[in-house]
Tab-separated table of C-alpha atoms in Angstrom:
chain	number	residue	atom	x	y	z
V	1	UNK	CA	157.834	112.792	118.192
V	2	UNK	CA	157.470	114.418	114.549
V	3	UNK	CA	157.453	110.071	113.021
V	4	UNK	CA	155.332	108.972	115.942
V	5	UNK	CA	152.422	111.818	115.248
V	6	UNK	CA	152.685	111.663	111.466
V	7	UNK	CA	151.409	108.089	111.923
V	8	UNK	CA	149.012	108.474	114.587
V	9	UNK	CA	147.638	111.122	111.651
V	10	UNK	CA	147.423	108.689	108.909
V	11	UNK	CA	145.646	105.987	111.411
V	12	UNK	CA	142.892	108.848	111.751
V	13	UNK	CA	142.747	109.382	107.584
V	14	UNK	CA	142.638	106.175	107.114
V	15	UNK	CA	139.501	106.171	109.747
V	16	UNK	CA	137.712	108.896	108.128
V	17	UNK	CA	138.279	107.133	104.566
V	18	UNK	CA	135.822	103.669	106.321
V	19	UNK	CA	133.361	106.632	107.701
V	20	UNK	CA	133.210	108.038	104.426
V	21	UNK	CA	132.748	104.868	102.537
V	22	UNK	CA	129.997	104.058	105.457
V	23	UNK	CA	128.273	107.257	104.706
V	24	UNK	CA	128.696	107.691	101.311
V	25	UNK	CA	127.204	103.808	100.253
V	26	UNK	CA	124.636	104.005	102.836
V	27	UNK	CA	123.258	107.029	101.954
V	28	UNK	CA	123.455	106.593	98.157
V	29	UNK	CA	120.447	106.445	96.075
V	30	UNK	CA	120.304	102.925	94.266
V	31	UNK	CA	118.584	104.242	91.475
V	32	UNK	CA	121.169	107.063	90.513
V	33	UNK	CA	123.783	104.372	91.278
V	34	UNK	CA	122.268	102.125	88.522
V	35	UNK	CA	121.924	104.418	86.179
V	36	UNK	CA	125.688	105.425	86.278
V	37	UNK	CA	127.020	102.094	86.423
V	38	UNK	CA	125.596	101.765	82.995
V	39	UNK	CA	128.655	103.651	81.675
V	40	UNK	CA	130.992	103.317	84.602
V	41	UNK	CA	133.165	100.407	86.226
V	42	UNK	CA	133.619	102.223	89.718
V	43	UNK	CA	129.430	103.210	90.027
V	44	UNK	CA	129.353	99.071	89.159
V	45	UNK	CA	131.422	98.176	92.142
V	46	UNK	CA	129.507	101.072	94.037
V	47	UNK	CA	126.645	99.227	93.502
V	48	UNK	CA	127.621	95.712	94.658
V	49	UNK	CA	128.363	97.131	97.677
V	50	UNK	CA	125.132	98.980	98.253
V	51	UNK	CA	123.323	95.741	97.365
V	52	UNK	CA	125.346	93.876	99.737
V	53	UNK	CA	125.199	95.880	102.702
V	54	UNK	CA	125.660	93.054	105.491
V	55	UNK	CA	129.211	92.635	103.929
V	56	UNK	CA	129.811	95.715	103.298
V	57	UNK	CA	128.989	97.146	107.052
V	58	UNK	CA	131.229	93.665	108.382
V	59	UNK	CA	134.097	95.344	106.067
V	60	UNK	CA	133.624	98.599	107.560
V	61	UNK	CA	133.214	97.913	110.516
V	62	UNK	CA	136.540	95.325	110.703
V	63	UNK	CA	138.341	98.093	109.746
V	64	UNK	CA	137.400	101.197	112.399
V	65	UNK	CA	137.999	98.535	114.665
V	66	UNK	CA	141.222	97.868	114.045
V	67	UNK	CA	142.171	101.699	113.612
V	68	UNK	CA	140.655	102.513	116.739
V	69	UNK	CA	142.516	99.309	118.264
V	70	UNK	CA	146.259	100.827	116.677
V	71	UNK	CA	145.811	104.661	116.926
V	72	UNK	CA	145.027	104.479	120.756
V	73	UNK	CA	147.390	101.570	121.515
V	74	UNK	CA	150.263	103.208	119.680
V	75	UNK	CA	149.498	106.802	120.371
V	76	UNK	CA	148.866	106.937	123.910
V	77	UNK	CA	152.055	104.655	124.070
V	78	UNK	CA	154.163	106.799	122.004
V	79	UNK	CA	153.189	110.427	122.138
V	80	UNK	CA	152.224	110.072	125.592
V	81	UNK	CA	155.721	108.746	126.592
V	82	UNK	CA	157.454	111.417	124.543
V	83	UNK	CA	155.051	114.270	125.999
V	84	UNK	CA	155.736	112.682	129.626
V	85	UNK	CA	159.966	112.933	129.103
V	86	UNK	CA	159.396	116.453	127.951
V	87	UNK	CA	157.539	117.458	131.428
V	88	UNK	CA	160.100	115.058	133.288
V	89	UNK	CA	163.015	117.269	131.853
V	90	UNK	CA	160.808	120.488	133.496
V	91	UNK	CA	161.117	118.788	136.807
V	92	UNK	CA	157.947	117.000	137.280
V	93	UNK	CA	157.880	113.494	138.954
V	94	UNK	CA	157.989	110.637	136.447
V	95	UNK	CA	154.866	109.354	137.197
V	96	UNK	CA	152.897	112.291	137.279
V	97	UNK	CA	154.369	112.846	133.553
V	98	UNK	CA	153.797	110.187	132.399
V	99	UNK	CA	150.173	110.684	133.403
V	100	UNK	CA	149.667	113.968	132.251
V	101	UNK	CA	150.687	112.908	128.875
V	102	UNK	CA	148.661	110.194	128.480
V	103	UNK	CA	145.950	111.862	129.502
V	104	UNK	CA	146.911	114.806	126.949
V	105	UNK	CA	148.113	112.303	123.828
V	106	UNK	CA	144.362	110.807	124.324
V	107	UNK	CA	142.609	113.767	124.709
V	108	UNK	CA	144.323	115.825	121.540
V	109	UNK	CA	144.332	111.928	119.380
V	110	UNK	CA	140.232	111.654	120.437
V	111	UNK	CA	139.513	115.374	119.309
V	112	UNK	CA	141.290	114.784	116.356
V	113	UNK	CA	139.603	111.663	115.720
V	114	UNK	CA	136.300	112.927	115.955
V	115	UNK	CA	136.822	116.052	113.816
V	116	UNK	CA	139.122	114.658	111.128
V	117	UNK	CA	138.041	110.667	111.466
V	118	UNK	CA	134.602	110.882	111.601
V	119	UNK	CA	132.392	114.593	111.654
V	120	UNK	CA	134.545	116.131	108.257
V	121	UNK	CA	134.287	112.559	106.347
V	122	UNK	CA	130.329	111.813	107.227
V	123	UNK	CA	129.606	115.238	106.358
V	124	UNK	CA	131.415	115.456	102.866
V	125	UNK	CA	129.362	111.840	101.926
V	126	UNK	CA	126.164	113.486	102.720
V	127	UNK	CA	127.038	116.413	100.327
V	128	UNK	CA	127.360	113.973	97.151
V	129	UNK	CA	126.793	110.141	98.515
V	130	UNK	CA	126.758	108.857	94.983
V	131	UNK	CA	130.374	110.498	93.976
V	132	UNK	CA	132.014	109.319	97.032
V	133	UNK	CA	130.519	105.987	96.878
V	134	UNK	CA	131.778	105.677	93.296
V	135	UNK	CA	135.593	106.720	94.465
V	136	UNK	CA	135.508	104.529	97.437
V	137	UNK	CA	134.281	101.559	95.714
V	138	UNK	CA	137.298	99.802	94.785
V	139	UNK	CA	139.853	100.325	97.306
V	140	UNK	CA	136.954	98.964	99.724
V	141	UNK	CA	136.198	95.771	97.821
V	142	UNK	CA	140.056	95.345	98.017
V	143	UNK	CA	139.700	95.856	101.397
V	144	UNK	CA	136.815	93.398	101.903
V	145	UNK	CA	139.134	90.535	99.996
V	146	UNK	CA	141.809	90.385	102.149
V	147	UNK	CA	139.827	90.559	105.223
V	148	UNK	CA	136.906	88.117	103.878
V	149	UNK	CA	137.295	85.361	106.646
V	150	UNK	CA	136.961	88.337	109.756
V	151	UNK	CA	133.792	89.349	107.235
V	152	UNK	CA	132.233	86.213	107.078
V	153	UNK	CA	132.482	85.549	110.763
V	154	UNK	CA	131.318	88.858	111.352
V	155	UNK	CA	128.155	88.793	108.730
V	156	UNK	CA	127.193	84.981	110.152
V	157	UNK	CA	127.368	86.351	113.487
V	158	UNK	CA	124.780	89.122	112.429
V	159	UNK	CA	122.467	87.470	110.617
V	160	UNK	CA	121.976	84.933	113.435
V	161	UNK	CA	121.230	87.578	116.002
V	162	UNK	CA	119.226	89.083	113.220
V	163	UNK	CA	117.337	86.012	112.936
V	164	UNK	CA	116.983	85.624	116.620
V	165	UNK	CA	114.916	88.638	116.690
V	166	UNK	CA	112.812	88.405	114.250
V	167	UNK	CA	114.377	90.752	112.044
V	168	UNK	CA	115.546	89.239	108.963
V	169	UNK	CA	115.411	90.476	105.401
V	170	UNK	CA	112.031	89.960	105.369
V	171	UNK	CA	110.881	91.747	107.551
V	172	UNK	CA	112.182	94.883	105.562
V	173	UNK	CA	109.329	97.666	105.483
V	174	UNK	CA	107.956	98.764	102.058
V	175	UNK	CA	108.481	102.220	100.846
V	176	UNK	CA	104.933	104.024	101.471
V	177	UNK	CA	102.912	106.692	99.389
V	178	UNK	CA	104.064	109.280	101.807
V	179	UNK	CA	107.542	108.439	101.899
V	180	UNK	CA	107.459	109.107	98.019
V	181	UNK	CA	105.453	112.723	98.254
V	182	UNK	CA	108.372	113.212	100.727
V	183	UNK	CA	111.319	112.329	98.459
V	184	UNK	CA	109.312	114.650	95.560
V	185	UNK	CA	108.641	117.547	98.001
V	186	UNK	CA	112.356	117.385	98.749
V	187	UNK	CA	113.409	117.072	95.378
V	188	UNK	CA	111.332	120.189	94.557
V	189	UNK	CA	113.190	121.842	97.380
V	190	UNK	CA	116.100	121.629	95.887
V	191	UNK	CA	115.398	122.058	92.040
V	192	UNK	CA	115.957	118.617	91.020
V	193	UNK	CA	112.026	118.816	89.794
V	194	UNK	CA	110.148	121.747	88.684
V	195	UNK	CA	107.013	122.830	90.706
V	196	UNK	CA	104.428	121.558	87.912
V	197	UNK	CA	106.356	118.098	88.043
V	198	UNK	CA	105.667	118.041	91.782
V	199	UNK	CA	102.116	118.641	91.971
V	200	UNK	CA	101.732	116.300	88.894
V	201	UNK	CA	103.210	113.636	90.773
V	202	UNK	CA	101.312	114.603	93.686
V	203	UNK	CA	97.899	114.168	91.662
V	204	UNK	CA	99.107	110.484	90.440
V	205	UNK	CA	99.495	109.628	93.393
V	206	UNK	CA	95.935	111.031	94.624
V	207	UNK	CA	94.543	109.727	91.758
V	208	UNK	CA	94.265	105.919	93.350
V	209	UNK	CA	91.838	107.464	96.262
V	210	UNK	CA	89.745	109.843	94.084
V	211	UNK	CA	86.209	108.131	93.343
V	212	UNK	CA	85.112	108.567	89.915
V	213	UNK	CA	81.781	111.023	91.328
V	214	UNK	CA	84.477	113.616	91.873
V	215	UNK	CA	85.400	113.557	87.462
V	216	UNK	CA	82.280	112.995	86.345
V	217	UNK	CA	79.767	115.186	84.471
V	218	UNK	CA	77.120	115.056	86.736
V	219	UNK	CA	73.775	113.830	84.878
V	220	UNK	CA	71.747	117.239	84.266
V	221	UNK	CA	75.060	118.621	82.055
V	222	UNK	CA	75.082	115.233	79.922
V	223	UNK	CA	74.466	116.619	76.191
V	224	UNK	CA	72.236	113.263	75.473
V	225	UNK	CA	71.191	112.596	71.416
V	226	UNK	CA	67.368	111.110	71.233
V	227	UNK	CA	66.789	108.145	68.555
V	228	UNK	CA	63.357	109.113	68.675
V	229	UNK	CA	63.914	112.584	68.098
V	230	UNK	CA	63.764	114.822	64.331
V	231	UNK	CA	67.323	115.102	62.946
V	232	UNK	CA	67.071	118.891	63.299
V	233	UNK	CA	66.341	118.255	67.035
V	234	UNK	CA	69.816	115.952	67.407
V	235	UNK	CA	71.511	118.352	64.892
V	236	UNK	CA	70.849	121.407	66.901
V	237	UNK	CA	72.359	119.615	70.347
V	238	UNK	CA	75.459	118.924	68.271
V	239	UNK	CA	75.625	122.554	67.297
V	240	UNK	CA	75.248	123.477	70.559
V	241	UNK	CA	77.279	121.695	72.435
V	242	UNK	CA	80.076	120.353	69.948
V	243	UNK	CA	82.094	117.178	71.634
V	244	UNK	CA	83.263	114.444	69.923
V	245	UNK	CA	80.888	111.834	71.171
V	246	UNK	CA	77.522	111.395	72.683
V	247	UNK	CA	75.418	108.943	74.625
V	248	UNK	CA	72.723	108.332	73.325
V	249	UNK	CA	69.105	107.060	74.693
V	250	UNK	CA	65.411	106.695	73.322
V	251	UNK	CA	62.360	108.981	73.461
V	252	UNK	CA	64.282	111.071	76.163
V	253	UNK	CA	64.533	107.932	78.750
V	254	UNK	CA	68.098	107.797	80.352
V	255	UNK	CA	67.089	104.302	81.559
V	256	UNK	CA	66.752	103.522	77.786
V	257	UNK	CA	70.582	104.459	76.609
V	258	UNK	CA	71.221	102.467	73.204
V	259	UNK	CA	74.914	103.350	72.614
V	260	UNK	CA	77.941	105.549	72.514
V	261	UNK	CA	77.945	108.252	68.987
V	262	UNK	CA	81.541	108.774	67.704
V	263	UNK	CA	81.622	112.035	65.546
V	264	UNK	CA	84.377	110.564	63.084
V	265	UNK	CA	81.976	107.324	62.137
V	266	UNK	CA	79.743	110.173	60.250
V	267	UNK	CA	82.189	111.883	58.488
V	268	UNK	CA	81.683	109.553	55.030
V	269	UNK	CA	78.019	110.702	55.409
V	270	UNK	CA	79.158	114.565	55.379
V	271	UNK	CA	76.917	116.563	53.203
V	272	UNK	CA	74.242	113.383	52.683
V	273	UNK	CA	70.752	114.617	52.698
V	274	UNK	CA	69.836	111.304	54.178
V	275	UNK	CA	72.235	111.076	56.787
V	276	UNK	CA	72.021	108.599	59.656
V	277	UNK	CA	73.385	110.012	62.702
V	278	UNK	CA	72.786	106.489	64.361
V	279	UNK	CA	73.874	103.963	61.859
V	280	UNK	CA	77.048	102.997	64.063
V	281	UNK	CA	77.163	103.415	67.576
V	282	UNK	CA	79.778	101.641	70.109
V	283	UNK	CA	78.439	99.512	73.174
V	284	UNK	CA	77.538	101.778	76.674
V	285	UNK	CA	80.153	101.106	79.516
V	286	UNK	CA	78.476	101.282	82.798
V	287	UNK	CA	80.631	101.993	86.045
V	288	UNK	CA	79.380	102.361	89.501
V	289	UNK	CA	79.528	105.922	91.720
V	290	UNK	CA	81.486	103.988	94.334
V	291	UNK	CA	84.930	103.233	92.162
V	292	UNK	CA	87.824	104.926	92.264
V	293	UNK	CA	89.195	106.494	89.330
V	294	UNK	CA	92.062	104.400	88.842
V	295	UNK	CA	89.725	101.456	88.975
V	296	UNK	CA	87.554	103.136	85.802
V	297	UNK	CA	90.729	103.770	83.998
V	298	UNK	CA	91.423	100.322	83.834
V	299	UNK	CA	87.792	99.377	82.884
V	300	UNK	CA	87.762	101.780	80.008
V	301	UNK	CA	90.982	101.100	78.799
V	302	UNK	CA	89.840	96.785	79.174
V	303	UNK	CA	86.592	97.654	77.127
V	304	UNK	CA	88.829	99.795	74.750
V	305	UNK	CA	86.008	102.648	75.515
V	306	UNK	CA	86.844	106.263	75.652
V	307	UNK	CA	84.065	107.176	78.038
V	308	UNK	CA	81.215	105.374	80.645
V	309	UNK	CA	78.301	106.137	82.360
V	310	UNK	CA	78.118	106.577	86.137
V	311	UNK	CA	75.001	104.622	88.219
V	312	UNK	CA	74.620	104.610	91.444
V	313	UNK	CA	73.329	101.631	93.859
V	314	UNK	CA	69.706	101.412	92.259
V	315	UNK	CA	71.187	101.872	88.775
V	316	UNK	CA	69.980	105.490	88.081
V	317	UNK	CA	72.534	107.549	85.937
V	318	UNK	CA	74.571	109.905	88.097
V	319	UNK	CA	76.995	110.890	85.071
V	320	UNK	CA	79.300	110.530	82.933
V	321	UNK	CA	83.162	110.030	82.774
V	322	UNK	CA	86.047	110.083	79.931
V	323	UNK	CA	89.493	108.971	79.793
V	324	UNK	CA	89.608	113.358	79.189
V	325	UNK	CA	88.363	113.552	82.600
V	326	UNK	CA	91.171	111.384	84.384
V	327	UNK	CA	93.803	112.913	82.470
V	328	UNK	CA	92.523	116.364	83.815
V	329	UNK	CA	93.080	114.955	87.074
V	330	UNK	CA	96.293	114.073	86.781
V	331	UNK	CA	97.331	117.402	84.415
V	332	UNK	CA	95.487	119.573	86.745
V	333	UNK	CA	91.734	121.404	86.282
V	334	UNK	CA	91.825	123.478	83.367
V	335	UNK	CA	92.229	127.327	84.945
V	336	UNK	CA	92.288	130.320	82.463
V	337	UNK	CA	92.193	134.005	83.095
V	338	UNK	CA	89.422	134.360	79.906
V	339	UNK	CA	85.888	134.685	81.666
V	340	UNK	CA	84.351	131.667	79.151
V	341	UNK	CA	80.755	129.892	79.487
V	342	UNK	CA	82.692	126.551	79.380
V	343	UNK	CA	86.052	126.948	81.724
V	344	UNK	CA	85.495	125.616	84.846
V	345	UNK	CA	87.406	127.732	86.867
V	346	UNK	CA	88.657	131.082	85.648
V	347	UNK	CA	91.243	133.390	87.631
V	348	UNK	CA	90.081	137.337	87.659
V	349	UNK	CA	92.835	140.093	87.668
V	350	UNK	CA	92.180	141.083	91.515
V	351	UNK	CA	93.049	137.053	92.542
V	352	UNK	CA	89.758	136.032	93.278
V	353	UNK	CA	87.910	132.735	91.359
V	354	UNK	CA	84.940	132.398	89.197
V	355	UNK	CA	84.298	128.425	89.568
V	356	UNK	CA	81.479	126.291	88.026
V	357	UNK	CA	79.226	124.859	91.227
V	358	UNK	CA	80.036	121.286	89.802
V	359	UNK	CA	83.340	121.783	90.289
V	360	UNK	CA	85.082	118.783	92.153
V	361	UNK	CA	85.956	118.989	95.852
V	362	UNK	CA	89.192	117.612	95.195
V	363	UNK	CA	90.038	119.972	93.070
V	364	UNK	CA	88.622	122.593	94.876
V	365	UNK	CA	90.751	121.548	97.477
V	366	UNK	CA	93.812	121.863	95.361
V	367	UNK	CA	93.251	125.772	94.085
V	368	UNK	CA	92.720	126.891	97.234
V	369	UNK	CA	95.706	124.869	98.739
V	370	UNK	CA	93.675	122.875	101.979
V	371	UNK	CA	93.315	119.781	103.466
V	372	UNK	CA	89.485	119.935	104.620
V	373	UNK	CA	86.558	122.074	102.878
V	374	UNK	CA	84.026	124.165	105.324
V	375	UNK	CA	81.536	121.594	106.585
V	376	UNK	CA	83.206	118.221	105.155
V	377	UNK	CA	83.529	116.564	108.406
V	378	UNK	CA	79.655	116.447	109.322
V	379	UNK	CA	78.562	116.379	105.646
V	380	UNK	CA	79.074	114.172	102.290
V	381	UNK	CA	79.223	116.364	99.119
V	382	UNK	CA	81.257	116.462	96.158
V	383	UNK	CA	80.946	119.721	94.275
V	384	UNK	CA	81.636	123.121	95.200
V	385	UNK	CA	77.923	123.417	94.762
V	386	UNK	CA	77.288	120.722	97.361
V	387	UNK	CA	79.949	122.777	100.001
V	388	UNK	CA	77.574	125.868	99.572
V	389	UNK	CA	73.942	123.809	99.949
V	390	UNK	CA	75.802	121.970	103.613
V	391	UNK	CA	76.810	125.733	104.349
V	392	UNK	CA	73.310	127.320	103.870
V	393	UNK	CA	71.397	124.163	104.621
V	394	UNK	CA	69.144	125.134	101.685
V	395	UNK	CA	69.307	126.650	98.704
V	396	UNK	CA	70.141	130.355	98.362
V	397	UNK	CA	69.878	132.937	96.562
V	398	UNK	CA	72.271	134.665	93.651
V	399	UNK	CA	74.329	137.576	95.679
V	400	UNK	CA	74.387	135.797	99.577
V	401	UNK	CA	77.630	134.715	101.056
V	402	UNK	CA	79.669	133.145	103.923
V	403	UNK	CA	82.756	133.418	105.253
V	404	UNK	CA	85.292	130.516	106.495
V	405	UNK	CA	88.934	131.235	107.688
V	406	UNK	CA	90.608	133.699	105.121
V	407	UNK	CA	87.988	132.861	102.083
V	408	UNK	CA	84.728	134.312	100.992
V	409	UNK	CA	82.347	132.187	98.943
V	410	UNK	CA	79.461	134.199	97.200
V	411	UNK	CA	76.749	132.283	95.403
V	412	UNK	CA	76.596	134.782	91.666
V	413	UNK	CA	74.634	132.475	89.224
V	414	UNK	CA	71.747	129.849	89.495
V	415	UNK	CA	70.515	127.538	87.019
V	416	UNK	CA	66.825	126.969	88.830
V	417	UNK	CA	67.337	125.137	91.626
V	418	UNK	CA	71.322	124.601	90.928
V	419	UNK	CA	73.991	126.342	91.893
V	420	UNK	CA	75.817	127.431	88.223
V	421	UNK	CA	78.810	129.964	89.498
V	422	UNK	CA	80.766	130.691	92.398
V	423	UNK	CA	83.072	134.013	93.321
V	424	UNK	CA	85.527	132.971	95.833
V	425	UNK	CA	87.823	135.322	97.229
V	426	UNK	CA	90.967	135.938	99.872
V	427	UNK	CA	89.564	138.514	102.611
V	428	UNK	CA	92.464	140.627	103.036
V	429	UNK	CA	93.074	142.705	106.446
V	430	UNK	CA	92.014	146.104	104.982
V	431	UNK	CA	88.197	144.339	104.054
V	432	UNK	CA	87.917	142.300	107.432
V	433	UNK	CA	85.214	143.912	109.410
């Protein structure tokens, strides 16, 4: 019985090698596949059969089958013969033996099978698809060749039913947006990306629904340079607020603009007492409030212009955006623990947040880790300051507060009527009332 079950074994290895090779291809990422078949035969044959999976699953498939056909043909003839003479010689009636060991060669060959032929192999493919793959590769496209006519009968077979129901190749679904923020979050799981790669990744991708009012400088922080006005007036601006370029409009009318200033076309006329700050200006790109962000890169980088100006429906400037302020998006808000006039958001050493009101809601959103702002489902706004005015329904005072959830949002600067600085803060258990 020691030949008999030595080949029953090898019919079950040889079963577990086709789940393996099922597992292993299928599972196998295409892109790590091409990549090593750059400098490897066996990922090259890997790959052919991951791009040919109809074949491929026909090959497979031709050969469980016709395991499955010999191990329970030959063992339950064999090993259940030889385990019903041993029961026979023990006095049992020949028929009943015979029985019993049929019953027990299939029960002990169908455990077997399923452990050794199928669980152990699957699960080893799903460990490293893309090695196994590679070592299987060969051997199955040898395979595949001498059993190409039962594969071709086999693959026209499927693609007719295929066809028949309106599932063809064509009809394969696209990858979506959240299928890739899945595949990242995973990958960030398990250390294949770094934390800062993932939530880069994750802004790209949030980029595409952002609308450009959530970048911008909104229109009261626009440093603006006056054609009309003294030199010492436009020098003194500069001074004050030192950028690298400025629009620029005439006799303090921002219907009027007349260009974009670049700070490197004046330095020839460094240290001229007659210096015109206005000799060269570029042409003004206007944008409107209601385009997404992705949609302004494109116009900026079409109009080779670094920066635009934002108008809403009735062509009023709302404010201004850079190429600086989509690259922040996608980079992250600038966050420093430094208390600065200019730093948008700055960390203090107990955890809580000194913001600027004009702060973005989608990046408000994304340093305090939610999905939904107080108040955003009954009310449009798109600064921090905005959240605070639907909160209040007015505008308050420097020192009041509200809670919502686990956060505390404290009003600690105004600008007039504008909201300048925020203090938001965790409530831990000790301070909840």
């Amino acid at each position: 019985m020691l030949t008999e079950t030595l080949v029953v074994l090898l019919l079950i290895l040889l079963n577990g090698f086709f789940a393996m090779s099922e597992m292993s291809v299928v599972t196998a990422r295409k892109s790590r596949l091409k990549q090593m078949a750059e400098t490897s035969t066996r990922a090259q044959n890997a790959l052919r059969l991951a791009e040919s999976p109809e074949r491929f699953l026909s090959t497979v498939q031709v050969g469980i089958t016709l395991i499955g056909v010999l191990t329970g043909t030959y063992g339950g003839a064999t090993i259940g013969a030889r385990i019903g003479l041993l029961l026979q010689g023990h006095g049992i009636e020949p028929d009943l033996a015979n029985a019993i060991g049929v019953a027990a060669s299939v029960g002990a060959i169908t455990y077997v099978s399923i452990i050794v032929g199928e669980l152990l192999p699957k699960r080893l493919a799903l460990v490293a698809p893309e090695r196994f793959a590679v070592w299987i590769a060969y051997p199955m496209r040898l395979f595949a060749t001498l059993v190409t006519p039962f594969v071709w009968l086999l693959s026209l077979s499927t693609r007719v039913l295929l066809r028949a129901l309106g599932l063809d190749k064509g009809s394969r679904d696209p990858v979506t947006e959240e299928e890739i923020r899945l595949l990242v979050a995973e990958s960030a799981e398990q250390g294949v990306i770094d934390s800062d790669e993932h939530n880069m990744v994750n802004r790209v991708l949030r980029l595409g629904d952002r609308q450009v009012t959530s970048l911008m400088t909104p229109r009261t922080r626009i440093a603006w340079l006056d054609v009309a006005a003294p030199l010492t007036e436009n020098l003194a601006v500069m001074h004050s607020t030192p950028y690298s370029r400025y629009p620029v409009y005439r006799g303090g009318n921002e219907q009027d603009v007349v260009g974009i200033l670049e700070i490197k076309s004046l330095l020839d006329t460094l240290g001229s007492p007659n210096i015109d700050l206005f000799r060269t200006l570029n042409k003004v790109l206007f944008v409107t409030s209601a385009a997404r962000a992705l949609d302004v890169l494109e116009e900026l980088r079409e109009a080779e212009a670094t920066m635009a100006l934002v108008v809403d429906e009735y062509g009023e400037i709302e404010g201004l955006v850079s190429i600086n302020d989509v690259l922040g998006a996608v980079l992250g808000t600038a966050s420093t623990n430094v208390e600065t006039a200019d730093a948008p958001i700055v960390r203090r050493e107990d955890g809580s947040y000194l913001i600027d009101g004009a702060l973005g809601t989608d990046d408000l959103r994304e340093l305090l880790g939610l999905s939904q702002l107080p108040n955003e489902e009954d009310h449009d706004f798109r600064t921090a300051a905005g959240m605070v005015m639907a909160q209040f329904g007015r505008i308050p005072q420097v020192g009041e507060s509200f809670r919502w959830r686990d956060l505390r949002f404290e009003v600690v600067d105004l600008d007039g009527p504008r909201i300048d600085k925020l203090l938001i803060a965790r409530i831990t258990p000790e301070a909840a009332p």
